[in-house]
Amino acid sequence: SAVARLVVAAHLRGRARSEMLRAVPGPERGAQVVQAPLFTKRIAVLTEDFVEAAHEKGLAVHAWTINDLEQVDILAGWGVDGINTDEPSTVREHLA
């Protein structure tokens, strides 16, 4: 449910966003990271606004499972903190 709240918060601005983010567990409750897929059931989960909202809350963002190098570049541009992949050597070399 915390990921769903972050998805909603990513679409909000101002006070509504702040109120939604208060309902998301963050470092104050022991949460350090959110791990999320790009999509679930055709619903976009991981977006640039999602990363921004998670970072506002003090959470690192790990994307999974990303094997496409073009998508790796996009996610890196959004500021994701980690990428779970089936091709770690390829992704590491690409990012280097």
CSV table of N, CA, C and O in Angstrom, one decimal:
chain,number,residue,atom,x,y,z
A,1,SER,N,0.8,-1.2,0.0
A,1,SER,CA,0.0,0.0,0.0
A,1,SER,C,0.9,1.3,0.0
A,1,SER,O,0.4,2.3,-0.5
A,2,ALA,N,2.1,1.2,0.5
A,2,ALA,CA,3.0,2.3,0.5
A,2,ALA,C,3.4,2.7,-0.9
A,2,ALA,O,3.4,3.9,-1.2
A,3,VAL,N,3.6,1.7,-1.7
A,3,VAL,CA,4.0,2.0,-3.1
A,3,VAL,C,2.8,2.6,-3.8
A,3,VAL,O,3.0,3.6,-4.6
A,4,ALA,N,1.6,2.2,-3.6
A,4,ALA,CA,0.4,2.8,-4.2
A,4,ALA,C,0.2,4.2,-3.8
A,4,ALA,O,-0.1,5.1,-4.6
A,5,ARG,N,0.5,4.5,-2.5
A,5,ARG,CA,0.5,5.9,-2.0
A,5,ARG,C,1.5,6.8,-2.7
A,5,ARG,O,1.2,7.9,-3.0
A,6,LEU,N,2.7,6.2,-3.0
A,6,LEU,CA,3.7,7.0,-3.7
A,6,LEU,C,3.3,7.2,-5.1
A,6,LEU,O,3.5,8.3,-5.7
A,7,VAL,N,2.6,6.2,-5.8
A,7,VAL,CA,2.1,6.4,-7.1
A,7,VAL,C,1.1,7.6,-7.2
A,7,VAL,O,1.2,8.5,-8.0
A,8,VAL,N,0.2,7.6,-6.2
A,8,VAL,CA,-0.7,8.7,-6.1
A,8,VAL,C,0.0,10.0,-5.8
A,8,VAL,O,-0.3,11.0,-6.5
A,9,ALA,N,0.9,10.0,-4.9
A,9,ALA,CA,1.6,11.3,-4.5
A,9,ALA,C,2.3,11.8,-5.7
A,9,ALA,O,2.5,13.0,-5.9
A,10,ALA,N,2.8,10.9,-6.6
A,10,ALA,CA,3.6,11.4,-7.7
A,10,ALA,C,2.7,12.2,-8.7
A,10,ALA,O,3.3,13.0,-9.4
A,11,HIS,N,1.4,12.1,-8.6
A,11,HIS,CA,0.5,12.8,-9.5
A,11,HIS,C,0.0,14.1,-8.8
A,11,HIS,O,-0.8,14.8,-9.5
A,12,LEU,N,0.3,14.3,-7.6
A,12,LEU,CA,-0.2,15.4,-6.8
A,12,LEU,C,0.9,16.5,-6.7
A,12,LEU,O,2.1,16.2,-6.8
A,13,ARG,N,0.5,17.7,-6.3
A,13,ARG,CA,1.4,18.8,-6.0
A,13,ARG,C,0.9,19.5,-4.7
A,13,ARG,O,-0.2,19.4,-4.3
A,14,GLY,N,1.8,20.2,-4.2
A,14,GLY,CA,1.5,21.1,-3.0
A,14,GLY,C,1.0,20.3,-1.8
A,14,GLY,O,1.6,19.3,-1.5
A,15,ARG,N,0.0,20.9,-1.2
A,15,ARG,CA,-0.5,20.3,0.1
A,15,ARG,C,-1.0,18.9,0.0
A,15,ARG,O,-0.8,18.1,0.8
A,16,ALA,N,-1.7,18.6,-1.1
A,16,ALA,CA,-2.3,17.3,-1.3
A,16,ALA,C,-1.1,16.2,-1.4
A,16,ALA,O,-1.2,15.2,-0.8
A,17,ARG,N,0.0,16.6,-2.1
A,17,ARG,CA,1.1,15.7,-2.2
A,17,ARG,C,1.7,15.5,-0.8
A,17,ARG,O,2.0,14.4,-0.4
A,18,SER,N,1.9,16.6,0.0
A,18,SER,CA,2.5,16.5,1.3
A,18,SER,C,1.7,15.6,2.2
A,18,SER,O,2.2,14.8,3.0
A,19,GLU,N,0.3,15.7,2.1
A,19,GLU,CA,-0.5,14.9,3.0
A,19,GLU,C,-0.5,13.4,2.6
A,19,GLU,O,-0.4,12.6,3.5
A,20,MET,N,-0.4,13.2,1.3
A,20,MET,CA,-0.3,11.8,0.8
A,20,MET,C,1.1,11.2,1.3
A,20,MET,O,1.1,10.0,1.7
A,21,LEU,N,2.1,12.0,1.2
A,21,LEU,CA,3.4,11.5,1.6
A,21,LEU,C,3.5,11.2,3.1
A,21,LEU,O,4.3,10.3,3.5
A,22,ARG,N,2.8,11.9,3.9
A,22,ARG,CA,2.8,11.6,5.3
A,22,ARG,C,2.3,10.2,5.6
A,22,ARG,O,2.7,9.6,6.6
A,23,ALA,N,1.5,9.6,4.7
A,23,ALA,CA,0.9,8.3,4.9
A,23,ALA,C,1.9,7.2,4.5
A,23,ALA,O,1.7,6.0,4.6
A,24,VAL,N,3.0,7.6,3.9
A,24,VAL,CA,4.0,6.7,3.4
A,24,VAL,C,5.1,6.5,4.5
A,24,VAL,O,5.7,7.5,4.9
A,25,PRO,N,5.4,5.3,4.9
A,25,PRO,CA,6.5,5.1,5.8
A,25,PRO,C,7.8,5.5,5.2
A,25,PRO,O,8.1,5.2,4.1
A,26,GLY,N,8.6,6.2,6.0
A,26,GLY,CA,9.9,6.7,5.6
A,26,GLY,C,10.9,6.3,6.6
A,26,GLY,O,10.7,5.5,7.5
A,27,PRO,N,12.1,7.0,6.6
A,27,PRO,CA,13.1,6.8,7.6
A,27,PRO,C,12.7,6.9,9.0
A,27,PRO,O,13.2,6.2,9.9
A,28,GLU,N,11.7,7.8,9.3
A,28,GLU,CA,11.2,8.0,10.7
A,28,GLU,C,10.5,6.7,11.2
A,28,GLU,O,10.4,6.5,12.4
A,29,ARG,N,10.1,5.8,10.3
A,29,ARG,CA,9.5,4.5,10.7
A,29,ARG,C,10.4,3.3,10.2
A,29,ARG,O,9.9,2.2,10.2
A,30,GLY,N,11.6,3.6,9.9
A,30,GLY,CA,12.5,2.5,9.6
A,30,GLY,C,12.6,2.1,8.2
A,30,GLY,O,13.4,1.2,7.8
A,31,ALA,N,11.9,2.7,7.3
A,31,ALA,CA,11.9,2.4,5.9
A,31,ALA,C,13.1,3.2,5.2
A,31,ALA,O,13.2,4.4,5.5
A,32,GLN,N,13.9,2.5,4.5
A,32,GLN,CA,15.0,3.1,3.8
A,32,GLN,C,14.9,3.2,2.3
A,32,GLN,O,15.5,4.1,1.7
A,33,VAL,N,14.2,2.2,1.7
A,33,VAL,CA,14.2,2.1,0.3
A,33,VAL,C,12.8,1.6,-0.2
A,33,VAL,O,12.2,0.9,0.5
A,34,VAL,N,12.5,2.0,-1.4
A,34,VAL,CA,11.3,1.5,-2.1
A,34,VAL,C,11.8,0.8,-3.3
A,34,VAL,O,12.5,1.3,-4.1
A,35,GLN,N,11.3,-0.5,-3.5
A,35,GLN,CA,11.7,-1.2,-4.7
A,35,GLN,C,10.4,-1.3,-5.5
A,35,GLN,O,9.3,-1.7,-5.0
A,36,ALA,N,10.5,-1.0,-6.8
A,36,ALA,CA,9.3,-0.9,-7.6
A,36,ALA,C,9.6,-1.3,-9.1
A,36,ALA,O,10.7,-1.1,-9.6
A,37,PRO,N,8.6,-1.9,-9.7
A,37,PRO,CA,8.7,-2.2,-11.1
A,37,PRO,C,8.3,-1.0,-12.0
A,37,PRO,O,7.7,0.0,-11.4
A,38,LEU,N,8.5,-1.0,-13.3
A,38,LEU,CA,8.1,0.1,-14.1
A,38,LEU,C,6.6,0.1,-14.2
A,38,LEU,O,5.9,1.1,-14.2
A,39,PHE,N,6.0,-1.1,-14.3
A,39,PHE,CA,4.5,-1.2,-14.5
A,39,PHE,C,4.0,-2.4,-13.7
A,39,PHE,O,4.7,-3.3,-13.4
A,40,THR,N,2.7,-2.3,-13.3
A,40,THR,CA,2.0,-3.5,-12.7
A,40,THR,C,0.6,-3.5,-13.3
A,40,THR,O,0.0,-2.4,-13.3
A,41,LYS,N,0.2,-4.5,-13.9
A,41,LYS,CA,-1.1,-4.6,-14.5
A,41,LYS,C,-1.4,-3.4,-15.4
A,41,LYS,O,-2.4,-2.8,-15.3
A,42,ARG,N,-0.4,-3.0,-16.2
A,42,ARG,CA,-0.5,-1.9,-17.2
A,42,ARG,C,-0.6,-0.6,-16.5
A,42,ARG,O,-0.9,0.4,-17.2
A,43,ILE,N,-0.4,-0.5,-15.3
A,43,ILE,CA,-0.4,0.8,-14.6
A,43,ILE,C,1.1,1.2,-14.3
A,43,ILE,O,1.9,0.4,-13.8
A,44,ALA,N,1.4,2.4,-14.8
A,44,ALA,CA,2.8,2.9,-14.6
A,44,ALA,C,3.0,3.1,-13.1
A,44,ALA,O,2.3,3.8,-12.4
A,45,VAL,N,4.1,2.5,-12.6
A,45,VAL,CA,4.5,2.7,-11.2
A,45,VAL,C,5.7,3.6,-11.1
A,45,VAL,O,5.6,4.6,-10.5
A,46,LEU,N,6.7,3.2,-11.7
A,46,LEU,CA,8.0,3.9,-11.6
A,46,LEU,C,8.1,5.0,-12.7
A,46,LEU,O,8.2,4.7,-13.9
A,47,THR,N,8.0,6.2,-12.3
A,47,THR,CA,8.1,7.4,-13.2
A,47,THR,C,9.0,8.4,-12.5
A,47,THR,O,9.4,8.2,-11.4
A,48,GLU,N,9.4,9.4,-13.3
A,48,GLU,CA,10.3,10.4,-12.8
A,48,GLU,C,9.6,11.1,-11.6
A,48,GLU,O,10.3,11.3,-10.6
A,49,ASP,N,8.3,11.3,-11.6
A,49,ASP,CA,7.6,11.9,-10.5
A,49,ASP,C,7.6,11.0,-9.3
A,49,ASP,O,7.6,11.5,-8.1
A,50,PHE,N,7.5,9.7,-9.5
A,50,PHE,CA,7.5,8.7,-8.4
A,50,PHE,C,8.9,8.8,-7.7
A,50,PHE,O,8.9,8.8,-6.5
A,51,VAL,N,10.0,8.8,-8.5
A,51,VAL,CA,11.3,8.9,-7.9
A,51,VAL,C,11.4,10.2,-7.1
A,51,VAL,O,11.9,10.2,-6.0
A,52,GLU,N,10.9,11.3,-7.6
A,52,GLU,CA,11.0,12.6,-6.9
A,52,GLU,C,10.2,12.5,-5.6
A,52,GLU,O,10.7,13.0,-4.6
A,53,ALA,N,9.0,11.9,-5.6
A,53,ALA,CA,8.2,11.8,-4.4
A,53,ALA,C,8.9,11.0,-3.4
A,53,ALA,O,8.9,11.3,-2.2
A,54,ALA,N,9.4,9.8,-3.8
A,54,ALA,CA,10.1,9.0,-2.9
A,54,ALA,C,11.3,9.7,-2.2
A,54,ALA,O,11.6,9.6,-1.0
A,55,HIS,N,12.1,10.4,-3.0
A,55,HIS,CA,13.2,11.1,-2.5
A,55,HIS,C,12.8,12.2,-1.6
A,55,HIS,O,13.4,12.5,-0.6
A,56,GLU,N,11.7,12.9,-1.9
A,56,GLU,CA,11.1,13.9,-0.9
A,56,GLU,C,10.9,13.2,0.5
A,56,GLU,O,11.0,13.9,1.5
A,57,LYS,N,10.4,12.0,0.4
A,57,LYS,CA,10.1,11.2,1.7
A,57,LYS,C,11.4,10.7,2.3
A,57,LYS,O,11.3,10.2,3.5
A,58,GLY,N,12.5,10.8,1.6
A,58,GLY,CA,13.8,10.3,2.2
A,58,GLY,C,14.1,8.9,1.9
A,58,GLY,O,14.9,8.2,2.5
A,59,LEU,N,13.4,8.4,0.9
A,59,LEU,CA,13.5,7.0,0.5
A,59,LEU,C,14.4,6.8,-0.8
A,59,LEU,O,14.2,7.6,-1.7
A,60,ALA,N,15.3,5.9,-0.8
A,60,ALA,CA,16.0,5.5,-2.0
A,60,ALA,C,15.0,4.7,-2.9
A,60,ALA,O,14.1,4.1,-2.4
A,61,VAL,N,15.3,4.7,-4.2
A,61,VAL,CA,14.4,4.0,-5.1
A,61,VAL,C,15.3,3.0,-5.9
A,61,VAL,O,16.3,3.3,-6.5
A,62,HIS,N,14.8,1.7,-5.9
A,62,HIS,CA,15.4,0.6,-6.6
A,62,HIS,C,14.4,0.1,-7.7
A,62,HIS,O,13.3,-0.2,-7.3
A,63,ALA,N,14.8,0.1,-8.9
A,63,ALA,CA,14.0,-0.3,-10.0
A,63,ALA,C,14.2,-1.8,-10.3
A,63,ALA,O,15.4,-2.2,-10.2
A,64,TRP,N,13.2,-2.5,-10.6
A,64,TRP,CA,13.4,-3.9,-11.0
A,64,TRP,C,12.4,-4.4,-12.0
A,64,TRP,O,11.3,-3.8,-12.2
A,65,THR,N,12.6,-5.3,-12.7
A,65,THR,CA,13.9,-5.9,-13.2
A,65,THR,C,14.2,-5.3,-14.5
A,65,THR,O,13.4,-5.5,-15.5
A,66,ILE,N,15.3,-4.6,-14.6
A,66,ILE,CA,15.6,-3.8,-15.8
A,66,ILE,C,16.8,-4.4,-16.5
A,66,ILE,O,17.9,-4.4,-16.0
A,67,ASN,N,16.5,-4.8,-17.8
A,67,ASN,CA,17.6,-5.4,-18.6
A,67,ASN,C,17.8,-4.7,-19.8
A,67,ASN,O,18.8,-4.9,-20.5
A,68,ASP,N,17.0,-3.7,-20.2
A,68,ASP,CA,17.1,-2.9,-21.4
A,68,ASP,C,18.0,-1.7,-21.1
A,68,ASP,O,17.7,-0.9,-20.2
A,69,LEU,N,19.1,-1.5,-21.8
A,69,LEU,CA,20.1,-0.5,-21.5
A,69,LEU,C,19.5,0.9,-21.8
A,69,LEU,O,19.9,1.9,-21.1
A,70,GLU,N,18.6,1.0,-22.7
A,70,GLU,CA,18.0,2.3,-22.9
A,70,GLU,C,17.2,2.7,-21.7
A,70,GLU,O,17.2,3.9,-21.3
A,71,GLN,N,16.5,1.8,-21.1
A,71,GLN,CA,15.7,2.0,-19.9
A,71,GLN,C,16.6,2.3,-18.8
A,71,GLN,O,16.3,3.2,-17.9
A,72,VAL,N,17.8,1.7,-18.7
A,72,VAL,CA,18.8,2.0,-17.7
A,72,VAL,C,19.1,3.4,-17.7
A,72,VAL,O,19.2,4.1,-16.7
A,73,ASP,N,19.4,3.9,-18.9
A,73,ASP,CA,19.8,5.3,-19.1
A,73,ASP,C,18.7,6.3,-18.6
A,73,ASP,O,18.9,7.3,-18.0
A,74,ILE,N,17.4,6.0,-19.0
A,74,ILE,CA,16.3,6.8,-18.5
A,74,ILE,C,16.2,6.8,-17.0
A,74,ILE,O,16.1,7.9,-16.4
A,75,LEU,N,16.3,5.6,-16.4
A,75,LEU,CA,16.2,5.6,-14.9
A,75,LEU,C,17.3,6.3,-14.3
A,75,LEU,O,17.1,7.0,-13.2
A,76,ALA,N,18.5,6.2,-14.8
A,76,ALA,CA,19.7,6.9,-14.2
A,76,ALA,C,19.4,8.4,-14.3
A,76,ALA,O,19.7,9.1,-13.4
A,77,GLY,N,18.8,8.8,-15.4
A,77,GLY,CA,18.5,10.3,-15.6
A,77,GLY,C,17.5,10.7,-14.6
A,77,GLY,O,17.5,11.9,-14.2
A,78,TRP,N,16.6,9.8,-14.2
A,78,TRP,CA,15.6,10.2,-13.2
A,78,TRP,C,16.2,10.2,-11.8
A,78,TRP,O,15.5,10.7,-10.8
A,79,GLY,N,17.3,9.6,-11.6
A,79,GLY,CA,18.0,9.6,-10.3
A,79,GLY,C,17.7,8.4,-9.4
A,79,GLY,O,17.8,8.4,-8.2
A,80,VAL,N,17.3,7.3,-10.1
A,80,VAL,CA,17.1,6.1,-9.2
A,80,VAL,C,18.4,5.7,-8.5
A,80,VAL,O,19.5,6.0,-9.0
A,81,ASP,N,18.3,5.1,-7.4
A,81,ASP,CA,19.4,4.8,-6.6
A,81,ASP,C,20.0,3.4,-6.8
A,81,ASP,O,21.1,3.1,-6.4
A,82,GLY,N,19.2,2.5,-7.4
A,82,GLY,CA,19.6,1.2,-7.7
A,82,GLY,C,18.8,0.5,-8.8
A,82,GLY,O,17.7,0.9,-9.0
A,83,ILE,N,19.4,-0.4,-9.5
A,83,ILE,CA,18.7,-1.1,-10.6
A,83,ILE,C,19.0,-2.6,-10.4
A,83,ILE,O,20.1,-3.0,-10.4
A,84,ASN,N,17.9,-3.3,-10.2
A,84,ASN,CA,17.9,-4.8,-10.1
A,84,ASN,C,17.8,-5.3,-11.6
A,84,ASN,O,17.0,-4.8,-12.3
A,85,THR,N,18.7,-6.2,-11.9
A,85,THR,CA,18.8,-6.6,-13.3
A,85,THR,C,19.2,-8.1,-13.4
A,85,THR,O,19.9,-8.6,-12.4
A,86,ASP,N,18.9,-8.8,-14.5
A,86,ASP,CA,19.4,-10.1,-14.7
A,86,ASP,C,20.7,-10.1,-15.4
A,86,ASP,O,21.4,-11.1,-15.6
A,87,GLU,N,21.2,-8.9,-15.8
A,87,GLU,CA,22.4,-8.7,-16.5
A,87,GLU,C,23.3,-7.7,-15.8
A,87,GLU,O,23.7,-6.6,-16.3
A,88,PRO,N,23.7,-8.0,-14.5
A,88,PRO,CA,24.5,-7.0,-13.7
A,88,PRO,C,25.8,-6.5,-14.4
A,88,PRO,O,26.1,-5.3,-14.3
A,89,SER,N,26.6,-7.4,-15.0
A,89,SER,CA,27.8,-7.0,-15.6
A,89,SER,C,27.6,-6.1,-16.8
A,89,SER,O,28.3,-5.1,-16.9
A,90,THR,N,26.6,-6.4,-17.6
A,90,THR,CA,26.3,-5.5,-18.7
A,90,THR,C,25.9,-4.2,-18.3
A,90,THR,O,26.3,-3.1,-18.8
A,91,VAL,N,25.0,-4.1,-17.3
A,91,VAL,CA,24.5,-2.8,-16.8
A,91,VAL,C,25.6,-2.0,-16.2
A,91,VAL,O,25.8,-0.8,-16.4
A,92,ARG,N,26.4,-2.7,-15.4
A,92,ARG,CA,27.5,-2.0,-14.7
A,92,ARG,C,28.5,-1.4,-15.7
A,92,ARG,O,28.9,-0.2,-15.6
A,93,GLU,N,28.9,-2.2,-16.7
A,93,GLU,CA,29.8,-1.7,-17.8
A,93,GLU,C,29.1,-0.6,-18.5
A,93,GLU,O,29.8,0.4,-18.9
A,94,HIS,N,27.9,-0.7,-18.8
A,94,HIS,CA,27.2,0.4,-19.6
A,94,HIS,C,27.2,1.7,-18.8
A,94,HIS,O,27.4,2.8,-19.3
A,95,LEU,N,26.9,1.6,-17.5
A,95,LEU,CA,26.9,2.8,-16.7
A,95,LEU,C,28.2,3.4,-16.4
A,95,LEU,O,28.4,4.6,-16.2
A,96,ALA,N,29.3,2.6,-16.5
A,96,ALA,CA,30.6,3.1,-16.3
A,96,ALA,C,31.1,3.9,-17.5
A,96,ALA,O,31.8,4.8,-17.4
